[in-house]
N, CA and C of each residue as an Amber inpcrd file, in Angstrom:
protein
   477
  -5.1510000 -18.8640000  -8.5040000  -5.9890000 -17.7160000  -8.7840000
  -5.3580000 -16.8930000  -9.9160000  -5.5710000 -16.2740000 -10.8830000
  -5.4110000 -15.7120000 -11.9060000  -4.9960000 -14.3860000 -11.4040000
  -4.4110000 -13.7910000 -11.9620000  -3.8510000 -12.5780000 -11.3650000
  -4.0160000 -11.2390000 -11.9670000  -4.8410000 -11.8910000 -13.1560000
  -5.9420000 -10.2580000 -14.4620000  -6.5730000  -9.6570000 -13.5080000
  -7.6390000 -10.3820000 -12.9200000  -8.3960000  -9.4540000 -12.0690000
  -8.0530000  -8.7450000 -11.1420000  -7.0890000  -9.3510000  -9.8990000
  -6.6200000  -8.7320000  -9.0790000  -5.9480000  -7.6020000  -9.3580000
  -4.9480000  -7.2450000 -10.4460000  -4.0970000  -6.6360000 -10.9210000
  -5.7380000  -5.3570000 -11.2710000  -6.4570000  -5.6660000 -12.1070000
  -7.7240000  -4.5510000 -12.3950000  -7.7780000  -3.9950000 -11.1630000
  -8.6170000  -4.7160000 -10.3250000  -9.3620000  -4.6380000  -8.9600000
  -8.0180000  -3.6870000  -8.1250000  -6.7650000  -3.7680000  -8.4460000
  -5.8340000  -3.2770000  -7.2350000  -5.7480000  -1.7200000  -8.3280000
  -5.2550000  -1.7290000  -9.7750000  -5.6080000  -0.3970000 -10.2690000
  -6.6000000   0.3180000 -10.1330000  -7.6130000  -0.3450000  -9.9810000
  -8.9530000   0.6420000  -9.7720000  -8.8120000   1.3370000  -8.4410000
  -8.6380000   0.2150000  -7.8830000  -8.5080000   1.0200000  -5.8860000
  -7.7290000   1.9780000  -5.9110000  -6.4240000   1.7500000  -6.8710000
  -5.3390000   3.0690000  -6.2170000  -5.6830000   4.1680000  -7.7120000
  -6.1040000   4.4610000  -8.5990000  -6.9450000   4.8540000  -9.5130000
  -8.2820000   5.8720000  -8.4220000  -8.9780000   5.2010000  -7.8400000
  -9.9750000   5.9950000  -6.8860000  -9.0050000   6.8720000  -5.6780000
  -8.2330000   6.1350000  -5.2620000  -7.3960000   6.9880000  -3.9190000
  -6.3090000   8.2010000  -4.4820000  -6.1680000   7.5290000  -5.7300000
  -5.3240000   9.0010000  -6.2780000  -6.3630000  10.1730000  -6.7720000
  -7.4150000   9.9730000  -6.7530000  -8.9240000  11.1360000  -7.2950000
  -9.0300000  11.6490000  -5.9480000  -8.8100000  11.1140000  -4.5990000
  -9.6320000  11.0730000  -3.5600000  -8.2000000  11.5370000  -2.8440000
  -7.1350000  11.5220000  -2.8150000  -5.8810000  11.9470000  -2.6480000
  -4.7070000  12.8310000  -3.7400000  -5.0800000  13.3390000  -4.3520000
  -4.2790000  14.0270000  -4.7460000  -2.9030000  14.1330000  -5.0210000
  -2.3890000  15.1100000  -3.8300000  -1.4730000  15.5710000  -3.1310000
  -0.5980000  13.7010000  -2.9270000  -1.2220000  13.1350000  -2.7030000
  -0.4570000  11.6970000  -2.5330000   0.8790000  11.4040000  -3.6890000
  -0.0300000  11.6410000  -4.9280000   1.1410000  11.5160000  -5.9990000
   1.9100000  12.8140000  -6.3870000   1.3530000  13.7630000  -6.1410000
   1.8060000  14.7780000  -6.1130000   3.1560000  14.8630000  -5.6160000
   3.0250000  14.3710000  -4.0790000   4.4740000  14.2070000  -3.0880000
   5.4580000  13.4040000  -3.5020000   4.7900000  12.9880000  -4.8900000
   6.3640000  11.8210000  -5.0980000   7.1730000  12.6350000  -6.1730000
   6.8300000  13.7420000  -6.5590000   7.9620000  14.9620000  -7.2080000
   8.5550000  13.9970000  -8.4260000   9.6510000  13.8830000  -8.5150000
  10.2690000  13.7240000  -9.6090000  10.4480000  12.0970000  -9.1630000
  10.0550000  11.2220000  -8.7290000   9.8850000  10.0730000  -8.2780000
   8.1970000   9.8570000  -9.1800000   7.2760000  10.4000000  -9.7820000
   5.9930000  10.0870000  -9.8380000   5.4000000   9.6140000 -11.0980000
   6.8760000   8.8050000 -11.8120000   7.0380000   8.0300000 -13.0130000
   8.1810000   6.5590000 -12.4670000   8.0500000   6.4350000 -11.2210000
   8.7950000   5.3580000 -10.7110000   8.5200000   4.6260000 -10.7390000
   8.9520000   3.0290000 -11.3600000   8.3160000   2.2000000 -10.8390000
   8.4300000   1.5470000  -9.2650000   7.6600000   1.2880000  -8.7230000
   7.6750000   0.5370000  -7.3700000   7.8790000  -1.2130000  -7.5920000
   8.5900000  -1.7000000  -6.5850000   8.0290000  -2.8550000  -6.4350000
   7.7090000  -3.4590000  -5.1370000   6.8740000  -3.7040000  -4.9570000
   6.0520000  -4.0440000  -3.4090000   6.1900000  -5.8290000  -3.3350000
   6.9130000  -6.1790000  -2.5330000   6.9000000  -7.4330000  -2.2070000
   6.3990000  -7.8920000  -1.3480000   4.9850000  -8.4940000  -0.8080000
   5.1460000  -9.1000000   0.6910000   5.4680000 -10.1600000   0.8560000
   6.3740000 -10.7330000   1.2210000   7.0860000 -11.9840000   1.2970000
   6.8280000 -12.9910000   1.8760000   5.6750000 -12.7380000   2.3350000
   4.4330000 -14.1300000   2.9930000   3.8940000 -14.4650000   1.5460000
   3.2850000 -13.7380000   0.6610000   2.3990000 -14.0680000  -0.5100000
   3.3730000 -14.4670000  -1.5190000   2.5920000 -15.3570000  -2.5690000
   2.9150000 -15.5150000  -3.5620000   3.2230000 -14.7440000  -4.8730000
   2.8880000 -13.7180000  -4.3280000   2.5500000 -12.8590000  -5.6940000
   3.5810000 -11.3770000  -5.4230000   4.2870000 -10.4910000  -6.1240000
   4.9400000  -9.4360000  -6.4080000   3.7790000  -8.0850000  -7.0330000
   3.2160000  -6.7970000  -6.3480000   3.1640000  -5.8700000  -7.1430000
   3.7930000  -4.8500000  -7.5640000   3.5740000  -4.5460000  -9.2020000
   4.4460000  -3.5470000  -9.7030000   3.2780000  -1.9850000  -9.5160000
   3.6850000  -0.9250000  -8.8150000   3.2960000  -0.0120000  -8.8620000
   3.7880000   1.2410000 -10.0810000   3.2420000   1.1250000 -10.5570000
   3.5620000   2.6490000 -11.5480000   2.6310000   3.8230000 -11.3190000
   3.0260000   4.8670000 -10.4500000   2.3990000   6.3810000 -10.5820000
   1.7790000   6.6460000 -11.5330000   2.4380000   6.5650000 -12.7580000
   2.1590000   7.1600000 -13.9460000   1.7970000   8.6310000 -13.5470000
   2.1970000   9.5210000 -13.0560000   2.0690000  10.9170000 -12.4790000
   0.8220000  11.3520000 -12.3820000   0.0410000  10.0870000 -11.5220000
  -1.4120000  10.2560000 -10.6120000  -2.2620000   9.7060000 -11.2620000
  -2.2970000   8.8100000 -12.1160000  -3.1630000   7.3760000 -12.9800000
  -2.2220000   6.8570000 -12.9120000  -2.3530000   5.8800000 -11.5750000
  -1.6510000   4.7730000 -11.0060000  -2.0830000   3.2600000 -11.9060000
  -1.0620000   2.5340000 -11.7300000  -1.4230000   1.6600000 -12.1770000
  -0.5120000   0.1030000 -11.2880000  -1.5060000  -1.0660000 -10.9840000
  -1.0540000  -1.8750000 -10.2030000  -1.0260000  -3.1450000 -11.0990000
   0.1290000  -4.1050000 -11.0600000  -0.0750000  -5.2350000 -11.6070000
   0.8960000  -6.2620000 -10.8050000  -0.4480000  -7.1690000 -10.5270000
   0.2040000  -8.6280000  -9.9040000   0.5070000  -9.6300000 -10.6500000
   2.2160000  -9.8360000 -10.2890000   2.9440000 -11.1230000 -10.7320000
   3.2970000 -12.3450000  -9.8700000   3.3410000 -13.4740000 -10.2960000
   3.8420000 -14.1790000  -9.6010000   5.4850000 -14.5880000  -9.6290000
   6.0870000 -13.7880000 -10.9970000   7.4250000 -13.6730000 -10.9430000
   7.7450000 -12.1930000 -10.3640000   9.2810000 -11.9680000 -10.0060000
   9.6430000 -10.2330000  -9.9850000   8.7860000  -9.9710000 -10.9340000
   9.1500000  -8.5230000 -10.9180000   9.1650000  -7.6090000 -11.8220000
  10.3710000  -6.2330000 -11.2570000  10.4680000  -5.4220000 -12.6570000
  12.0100000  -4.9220000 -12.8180000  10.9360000  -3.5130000 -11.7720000
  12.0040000  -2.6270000 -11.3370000  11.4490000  -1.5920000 -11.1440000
  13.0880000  -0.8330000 -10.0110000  12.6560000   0.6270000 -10.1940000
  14.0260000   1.0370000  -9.5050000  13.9310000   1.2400000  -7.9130000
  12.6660000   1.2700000  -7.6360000  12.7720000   0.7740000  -5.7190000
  12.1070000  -0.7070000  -5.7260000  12.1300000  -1.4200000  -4.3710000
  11.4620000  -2.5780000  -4.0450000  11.8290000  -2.4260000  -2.6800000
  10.6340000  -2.7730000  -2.0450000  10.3230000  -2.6630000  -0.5390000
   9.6940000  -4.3320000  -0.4430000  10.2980000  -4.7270000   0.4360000
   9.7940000  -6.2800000   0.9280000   9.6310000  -5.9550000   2.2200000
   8.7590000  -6.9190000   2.2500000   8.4050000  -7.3110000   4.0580000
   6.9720000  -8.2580000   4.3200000   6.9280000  -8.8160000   5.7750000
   5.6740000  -9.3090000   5.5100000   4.5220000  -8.4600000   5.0510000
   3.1070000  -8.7000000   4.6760000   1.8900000  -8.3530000   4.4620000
   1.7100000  -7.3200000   5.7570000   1.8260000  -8.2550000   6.9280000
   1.5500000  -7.0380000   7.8930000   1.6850000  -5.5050000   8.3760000
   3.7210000  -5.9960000   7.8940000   4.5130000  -4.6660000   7.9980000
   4.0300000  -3.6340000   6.6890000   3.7450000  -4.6150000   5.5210000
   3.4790000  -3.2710000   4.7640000   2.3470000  -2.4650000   4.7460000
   1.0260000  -3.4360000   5.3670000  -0.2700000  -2.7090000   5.5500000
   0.2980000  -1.8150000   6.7670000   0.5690000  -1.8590000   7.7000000
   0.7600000  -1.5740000   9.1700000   1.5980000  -0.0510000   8.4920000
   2.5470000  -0.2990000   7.7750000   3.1380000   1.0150000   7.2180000
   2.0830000   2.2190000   6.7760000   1.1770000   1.9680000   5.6190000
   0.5000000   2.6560000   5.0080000  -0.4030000   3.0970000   5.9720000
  -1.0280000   2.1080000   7.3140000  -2.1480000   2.7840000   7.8380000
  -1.2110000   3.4020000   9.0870000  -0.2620000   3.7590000   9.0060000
   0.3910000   4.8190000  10.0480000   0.6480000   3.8190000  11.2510000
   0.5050000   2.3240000  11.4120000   0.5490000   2.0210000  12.3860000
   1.8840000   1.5990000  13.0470000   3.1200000   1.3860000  12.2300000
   4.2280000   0.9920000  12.3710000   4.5660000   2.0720000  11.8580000
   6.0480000   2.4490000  12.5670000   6.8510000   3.2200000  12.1210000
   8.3250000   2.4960000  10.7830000   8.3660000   3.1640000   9.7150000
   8.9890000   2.7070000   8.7860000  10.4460000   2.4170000   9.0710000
  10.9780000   3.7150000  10.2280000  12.5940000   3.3160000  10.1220000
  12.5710000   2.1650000  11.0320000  11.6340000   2.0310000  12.2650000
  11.8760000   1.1800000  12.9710000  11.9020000  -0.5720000  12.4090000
  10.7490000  -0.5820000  11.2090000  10.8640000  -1.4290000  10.4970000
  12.2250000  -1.4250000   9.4560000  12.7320000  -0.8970000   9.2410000
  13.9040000  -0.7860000   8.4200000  15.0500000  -1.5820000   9.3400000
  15.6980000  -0.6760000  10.4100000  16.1460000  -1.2020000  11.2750000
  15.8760000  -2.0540000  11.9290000  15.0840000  -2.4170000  11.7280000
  14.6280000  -4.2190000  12.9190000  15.3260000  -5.6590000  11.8190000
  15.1450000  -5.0400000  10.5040000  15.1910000  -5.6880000   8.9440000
  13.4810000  -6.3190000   8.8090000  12.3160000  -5.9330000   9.5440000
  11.2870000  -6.5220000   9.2280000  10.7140000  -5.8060000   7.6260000
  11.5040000  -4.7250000   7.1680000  11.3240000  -4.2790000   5.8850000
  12.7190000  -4.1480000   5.0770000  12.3410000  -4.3820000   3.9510000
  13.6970000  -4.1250000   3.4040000  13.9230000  -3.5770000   2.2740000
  15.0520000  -2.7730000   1.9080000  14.8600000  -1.4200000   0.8550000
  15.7880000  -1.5350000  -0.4720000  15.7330000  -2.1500000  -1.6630000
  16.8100000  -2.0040000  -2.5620000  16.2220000  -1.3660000  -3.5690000
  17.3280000  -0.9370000  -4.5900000  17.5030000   0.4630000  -4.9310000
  17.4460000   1.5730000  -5.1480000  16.3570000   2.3700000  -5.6530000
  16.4910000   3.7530000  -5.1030000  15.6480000   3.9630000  -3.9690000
  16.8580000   4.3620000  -3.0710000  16.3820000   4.9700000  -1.7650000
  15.8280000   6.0620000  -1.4910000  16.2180000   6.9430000  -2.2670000
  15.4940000   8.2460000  -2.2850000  13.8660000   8.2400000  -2.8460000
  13.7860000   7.1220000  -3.5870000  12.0160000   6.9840000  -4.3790000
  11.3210000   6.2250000  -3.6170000  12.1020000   5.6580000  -2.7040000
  11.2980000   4.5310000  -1.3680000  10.8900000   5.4480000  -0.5470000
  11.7970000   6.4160000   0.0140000  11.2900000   7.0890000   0.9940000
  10.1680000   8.4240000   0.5010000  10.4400000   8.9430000  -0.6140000
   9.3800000   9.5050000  -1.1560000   8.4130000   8.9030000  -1.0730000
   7.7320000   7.5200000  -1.5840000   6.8970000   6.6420000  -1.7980000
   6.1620000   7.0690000  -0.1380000   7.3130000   6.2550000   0.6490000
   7.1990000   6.2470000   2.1770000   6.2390000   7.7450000   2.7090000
   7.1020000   8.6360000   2.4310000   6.4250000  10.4850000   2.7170000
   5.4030000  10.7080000   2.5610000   5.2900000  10.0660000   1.2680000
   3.6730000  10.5820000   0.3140000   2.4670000   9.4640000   1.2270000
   2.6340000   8.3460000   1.6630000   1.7550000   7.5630000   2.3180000
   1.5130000   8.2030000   3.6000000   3.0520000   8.2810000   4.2240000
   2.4460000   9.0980000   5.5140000   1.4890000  10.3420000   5.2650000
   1.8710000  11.1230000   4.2340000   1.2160000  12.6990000   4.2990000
   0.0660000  12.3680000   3.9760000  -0.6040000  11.3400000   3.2710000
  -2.5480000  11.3670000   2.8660000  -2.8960000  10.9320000   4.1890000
  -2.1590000   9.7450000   4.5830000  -3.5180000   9.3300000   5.7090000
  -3.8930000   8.4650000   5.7720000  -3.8030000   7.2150000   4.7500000
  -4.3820000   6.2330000   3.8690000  -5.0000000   5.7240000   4.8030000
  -6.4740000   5.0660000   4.4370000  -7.0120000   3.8180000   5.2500000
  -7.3990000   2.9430000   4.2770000  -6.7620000   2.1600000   3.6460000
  -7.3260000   1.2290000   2.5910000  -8.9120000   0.4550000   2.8050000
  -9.2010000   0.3420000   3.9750000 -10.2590000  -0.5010000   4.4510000
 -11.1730000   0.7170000   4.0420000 -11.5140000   2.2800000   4.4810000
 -12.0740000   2.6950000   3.9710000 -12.1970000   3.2240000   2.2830000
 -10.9420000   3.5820000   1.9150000 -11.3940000   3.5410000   0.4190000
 -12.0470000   2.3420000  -0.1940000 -11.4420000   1.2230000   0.1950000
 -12.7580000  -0.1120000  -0.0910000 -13.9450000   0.1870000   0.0530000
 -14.4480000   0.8510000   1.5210000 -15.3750000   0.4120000   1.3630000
 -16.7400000   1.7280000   0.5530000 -15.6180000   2.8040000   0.3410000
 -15.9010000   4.0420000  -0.2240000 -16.3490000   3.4470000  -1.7250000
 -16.3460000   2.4500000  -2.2220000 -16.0900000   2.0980000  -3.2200000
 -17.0130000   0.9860000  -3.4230000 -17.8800000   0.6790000  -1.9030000
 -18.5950000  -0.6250000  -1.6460000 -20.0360000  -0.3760000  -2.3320000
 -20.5180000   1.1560000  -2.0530000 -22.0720000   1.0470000  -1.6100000
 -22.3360000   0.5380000  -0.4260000 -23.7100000  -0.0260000  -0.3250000
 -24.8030000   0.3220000   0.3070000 -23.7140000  -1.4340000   0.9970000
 -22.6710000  -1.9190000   0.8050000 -21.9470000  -3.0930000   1.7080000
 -20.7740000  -2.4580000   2.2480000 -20.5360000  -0.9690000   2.4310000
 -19.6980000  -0.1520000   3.3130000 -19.3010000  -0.5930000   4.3430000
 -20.9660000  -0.3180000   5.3100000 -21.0300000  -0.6340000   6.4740000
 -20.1910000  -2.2030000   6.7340000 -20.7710000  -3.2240000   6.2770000
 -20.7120000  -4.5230000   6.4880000 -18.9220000  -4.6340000   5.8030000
 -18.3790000  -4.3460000   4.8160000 -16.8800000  -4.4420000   4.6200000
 -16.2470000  -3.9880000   5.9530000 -16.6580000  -2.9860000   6.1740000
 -15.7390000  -2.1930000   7.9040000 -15.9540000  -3.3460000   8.9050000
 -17.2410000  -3.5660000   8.9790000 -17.0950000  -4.6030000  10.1820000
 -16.3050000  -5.7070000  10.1460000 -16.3170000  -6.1040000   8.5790000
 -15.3440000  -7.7270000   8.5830000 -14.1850000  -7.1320000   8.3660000
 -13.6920000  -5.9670000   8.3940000 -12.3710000  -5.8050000   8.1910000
 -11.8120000  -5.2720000   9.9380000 -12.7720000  -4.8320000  10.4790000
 -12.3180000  -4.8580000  11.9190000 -12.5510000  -5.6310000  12.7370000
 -13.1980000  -6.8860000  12.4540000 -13.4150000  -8.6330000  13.2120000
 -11.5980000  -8.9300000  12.2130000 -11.5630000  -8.9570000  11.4770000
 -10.6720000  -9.7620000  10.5040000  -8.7650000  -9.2310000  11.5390000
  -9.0060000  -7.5640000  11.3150000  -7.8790000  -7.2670000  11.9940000
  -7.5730000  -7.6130000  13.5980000  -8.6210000  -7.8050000  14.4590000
  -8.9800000  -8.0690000  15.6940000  -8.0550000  -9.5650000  15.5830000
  -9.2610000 -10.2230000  14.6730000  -8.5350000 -12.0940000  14.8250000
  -7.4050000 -12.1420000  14.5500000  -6.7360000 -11.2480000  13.2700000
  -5.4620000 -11.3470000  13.1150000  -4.3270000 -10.8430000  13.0170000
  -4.2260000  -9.5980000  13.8320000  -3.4090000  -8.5510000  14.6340000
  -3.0960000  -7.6280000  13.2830000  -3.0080000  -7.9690000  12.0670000
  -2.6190000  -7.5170000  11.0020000  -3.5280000  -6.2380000  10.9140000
  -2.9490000  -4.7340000  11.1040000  -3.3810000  -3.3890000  10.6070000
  -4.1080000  -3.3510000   9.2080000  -5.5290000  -3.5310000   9.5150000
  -6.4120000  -3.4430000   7.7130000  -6.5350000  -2.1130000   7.8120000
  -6.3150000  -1.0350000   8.6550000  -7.7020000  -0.0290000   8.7000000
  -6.1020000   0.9590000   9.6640000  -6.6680000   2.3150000   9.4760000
  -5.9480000   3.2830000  10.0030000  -6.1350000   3.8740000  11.4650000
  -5.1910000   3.4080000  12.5350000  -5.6710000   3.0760000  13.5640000
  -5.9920000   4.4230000  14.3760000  -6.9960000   4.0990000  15.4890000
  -7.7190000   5.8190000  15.9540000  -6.4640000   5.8360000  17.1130000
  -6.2570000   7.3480000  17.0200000  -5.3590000   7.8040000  17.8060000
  -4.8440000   7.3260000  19.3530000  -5.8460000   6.9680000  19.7380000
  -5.0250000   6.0920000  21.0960000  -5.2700000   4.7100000  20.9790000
  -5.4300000   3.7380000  19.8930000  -5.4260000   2.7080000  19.6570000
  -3.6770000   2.7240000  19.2380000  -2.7570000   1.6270000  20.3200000
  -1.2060000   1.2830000  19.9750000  -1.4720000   0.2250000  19.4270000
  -0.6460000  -0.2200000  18.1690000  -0.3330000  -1.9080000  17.9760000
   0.9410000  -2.7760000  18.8160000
Protein backbone atom coordinates (compact mmCIF):
# COMPACT_ATOMS: atom_id res chain seq x y z
CA UNK A 1 0.00 0.00 0.00
CA UNK A 2 1.52 3.36 -0.73
CA UNK A 3 1.90 5.44 2.11
CA UNK A 4 1.06 9.31 0.20
CA UNK A 5 -2.34 8.85 0.99
CA UNK A 6 -2.39 7.55 4.29
CA UNK A 7 0.16 10.05 5.46
CA UNK A 8 -2.70 12.96 3.74
CA UNK A 9 -5.70 11.10 5.17
CA UNK A 10 -3.80 10.86 8.86
CA UNK A 11 -2.82 14.92 8.47
CA UNK A 12 -6.14 15.82 7.66
CA UNK A 13 -7.67 13.87 10.71
CA UNK A 14 -5.26 15.40 13.20
CA UNK A 15 -5.48 18.90 11.12
CA UNK A 16 -9.56 18.64 11.95
CA UNK A 17 -8.97 17.49 15.79
CA UNK A 18 -6.54 20.27 16.34
CA UNK A 19 -9.61 22.96 14.96
CA UNK A 20 -11.96 20.85 17.08
CA UNK A 21 -9.38 20.65 20.08
CA UNK A 22 -7.48 23.38 20.60
CA UNK A 23 -6.19 23.43 23.94
CA UNK A 24 -4.74 19.83 22.79
CA UNK A 25 -1.71 21.49 21.17
CA UNK A 26 -1.81 24.15 23.18
CA UNK A 27 -0.83 21.68 26.27
CA UNK A 28 2.26 20.69 24.61
CA UNK A 29 3.92 24.29 25.68
CA UNK A 30 7.30 24.41 24.58
CA UNK A 31 7.15 20.72 23.32
CA UNK A 32 4.56 22.02 20.30
CA UNK A 33 7.40 22.05 17.59
CA UNK A 34 8.41 18.38 18.60
CA UNK A 35 8.77 15.93 16.58
CA UNK A 36 6.95 12.66 17.70
CA UNK A 37 7.57 9.33 16.69
CA UNK A 38 4.72 6.83 17.08
CA UNK A 39 5.63 3.30 16.51
CA UNK A 40 3.14 0.47 16.67
CA UNK A 41 5.15 -2.43 16.52
CA UNK A 42 2.57 -4.87 15.16
CA UNK A 43 2.46 -2.61 11.80
CA UNK A 44 4.66 -2.10 9.23
CA UNK A 45 4.76 1.32 9.04
CA UNK A 46 6.38 4.27 11.61
CA UNK A 47 4.42 7.77 12.12
CA UNK A 48 6.20 11.00 12.29
CA UNK A 49 4.04 13.51 14.17
CA UNK A 50 4.94 17.19 13.92
CA UNK A 51 2.66 19.80 15.98
CA UNK A 52 3.87 22.38 14.01
CA UNK A 53 2.27 24.61 16.96
CA UNK A 54 -1.44 23.36 16.09
CA UNK A 55 -1.18 22.55 12.06
CA UNK A 56 -0.24 19.14 12.77
CA UNK A 57 1.20 17.25 10.43
CA UNK A 58 1.37 13.21 10.05
CA UNK A 59 3.61 11.17 7.80
CA UNK A 60 3.80 7.41 7.27
CA UNK A 61 7.08 5.57 6.78
CA UNK A 62 8.00 2.34 6.36
CA UNK A 63 11.58 3.15 7.55
CA UNK A 64 12.26 5.18 11.17
CA UNK A 65 12.13 8.41 11.10
CA UNK A 66 14.43 10.88 13.32
CA UNK A 67 12.43 12.69 15.94
CA UNK A 68 13.27 13.63 19.77
CA UNK A 69 10.48 11.39 21.53
CA UNK A 70 9.32 7.84 20.20
CA UNK A 71 6.71 5.88 21.93
CA UNK A 72 6.37 2.15 20.71
CA UNK A 73 3.94 -0.33 21.56
CA UNK A 74 1.37 -2.51 20.07
CA UNK A 75 -1.58 -0.74 17.95
CA UNK A 76 -3.77 -1.59 20.79
CA UNK A 77 -1.82 -0.03 23.64
CA UNK A 78 -1.49 3.06 21.69
CA UNK A 79 -5.19 3.46 20.60
CA UNK A 80 -6.26 2.21 24.17
CA UNK A 81 -3.89 5.19 25.46
CA UNK A 82 -5.47 8.06 23.51
CA UNK A 83 -9.09 6.82 24.13
CA UNK A 84 -8.41 6.95 28.00
CA UNK A 85 -8.75 3.32 28.16
CA UNK A 86 -5.38 2.12 29.47
CA UNK A 87 -3.51 3.81 31.83
CA UNK A 88 0.00 5.07 30.40
CA UNK A 89 2.31 4.43 33.47
CA UNK A 90 0.83 1.14 33.87
CA UNK A 91 1.71 0.53 30.30
CA UNK A 92 5.14 1.93 30.79
CA UNK A 93 5.81 -0.27 33.63
CA UNK A 94 4.41 -3.51 32.35
CA UNK A 95 7.08 -2.49 29.17
CA UNK A 96 3.80 -2.94 26.93
CA UNK A 97 4.91 0.80 25.90
CA UNK A 98 8.07 2.09 25.52
CA UNK A 99 9.66 5.63 25.85
CA UNK A 100 13.06 6.91 24.23
CA UNK A 101 14.22 10.20 24.31
CA UNK A 102 12.71 13.08 25.44
CA UNK A 103 10.77 12.18 28.28
CA UNK A 104 9.53 15.24 29.24
CA UNK A 105 7.83 15.76 25.38
CA UNK A 106 6.34 12.12 25.72
CA UNK A 107 4.65 12.85 28.68
CA UNK A 108 3.50 16.24 27.55
CA UNK A 109 2.32 14.53 24.32
CA UNK A 110 0.79 11.91 26.94
CA UNK A 111 -1.06 15.13 29.18
CA UNK A 112 -2.31 16.87 26.21
CA UNK A 113 -4.22 13.46 24.96
CA UNK A 114 -5.47 12.82 28.29
CA UNK A 115 -6.75 16.57 28.78
CA UNK A 116 -8.99 16.69 25.18
CA UNK A 117 -10.71 13.51 25.51
CA UNK A 118 -9.89 12.12 22.17
CA UNK A 119 -12.25 9.64 20.46
CA UNK A 120 -10.70 9.08 17.12
CA UNK A 121 -13.69 6.91 15.95
CA UNK A 122 -15.73 9.97 16.42
CA UNK A 123 -13.66 12.62 14.83
CA UNK A 124 -13.78 10.07 11.83
CA UNK A 125 -16.81 9.94 11.76
CA UNK A 126 -17.32 13.86 12.37
CA UNK A 127 -15.64 14.00 9.21
CA UNK A 128 -17.92 11.14 7.53
CA UNK A 129 -21.28 12.84 6.68
CA UNK A 130 -24.35 11.44 6.19
CA UNK A 131 -21.81 7.56 6.76
CA UNK A 132 -21.30 8.81 10.56
CA UNK A 133 -23.81 6.75 11.75
CA UNK A 134 -22.69 3.54 9.84
CA UNK A 135 -18.55 4.28 10.58
CA UNK A 136 -19.62 4.12 14.58
CA UNK A 137 -21.32 1.00 14.13
CA UNK A 138 -18.38 -0.81 12.27
CA UNK A 139 -16.08 0.67 14.55
CA UNK A 140 -18.00 -0.69 17.60
CA UNK A 141 -18.70 -4.39 15.88
CA UNK A 142 -14.84 -4.05 14.85
CA UNK A 143 -13.71 -3.15 18.62
CA UNK A 144 -16.21 -5.81 20.12
CA UNK A 145 -14.53 -8.63 17.60
CA UNK A 146 -11.26 -7.37 18.42
CA UNK A 147 -10.85 -6.16 21.99
CA UNK A 148 -8.69 -3.33 20.50
CA UNK A 149 -10.07 0.34 22.06
CA UNK A 150 -11.29 2.25 18.54
CA UNK A 151 -13.61 4.61 20.37
CA UNK A 152 -13.46 6.38 23.92
CA UNK A 153 -14.85 4.15 26.34
CA UNK A 154 -18.34 5.23 28.38
CA UNK A 155 -17.63 5.55 31.89
CA UNK A 156 -18.51 2.24 33.36
CA UNK A 157 -17.43 0.35 30.37
CA UNK A 158 -13.66 -1.43 31.97
CA UNK A 159 -11.26 -2.98 29.36
Amino acid sequence: MPLGPLSLSLTACSRRIARRHPGLFRRLGEHSRTRFVLDPTDLPVVLCLDPNDGLPSVRATRRSCDGAARISGPLAALLGLVHGAYDGDALFFSRDLVIEGDTAAALALRNAVDDAELDISQEIAAMSGPFSGLLLQAAGFAGRRTGVCLARPAEDTAW
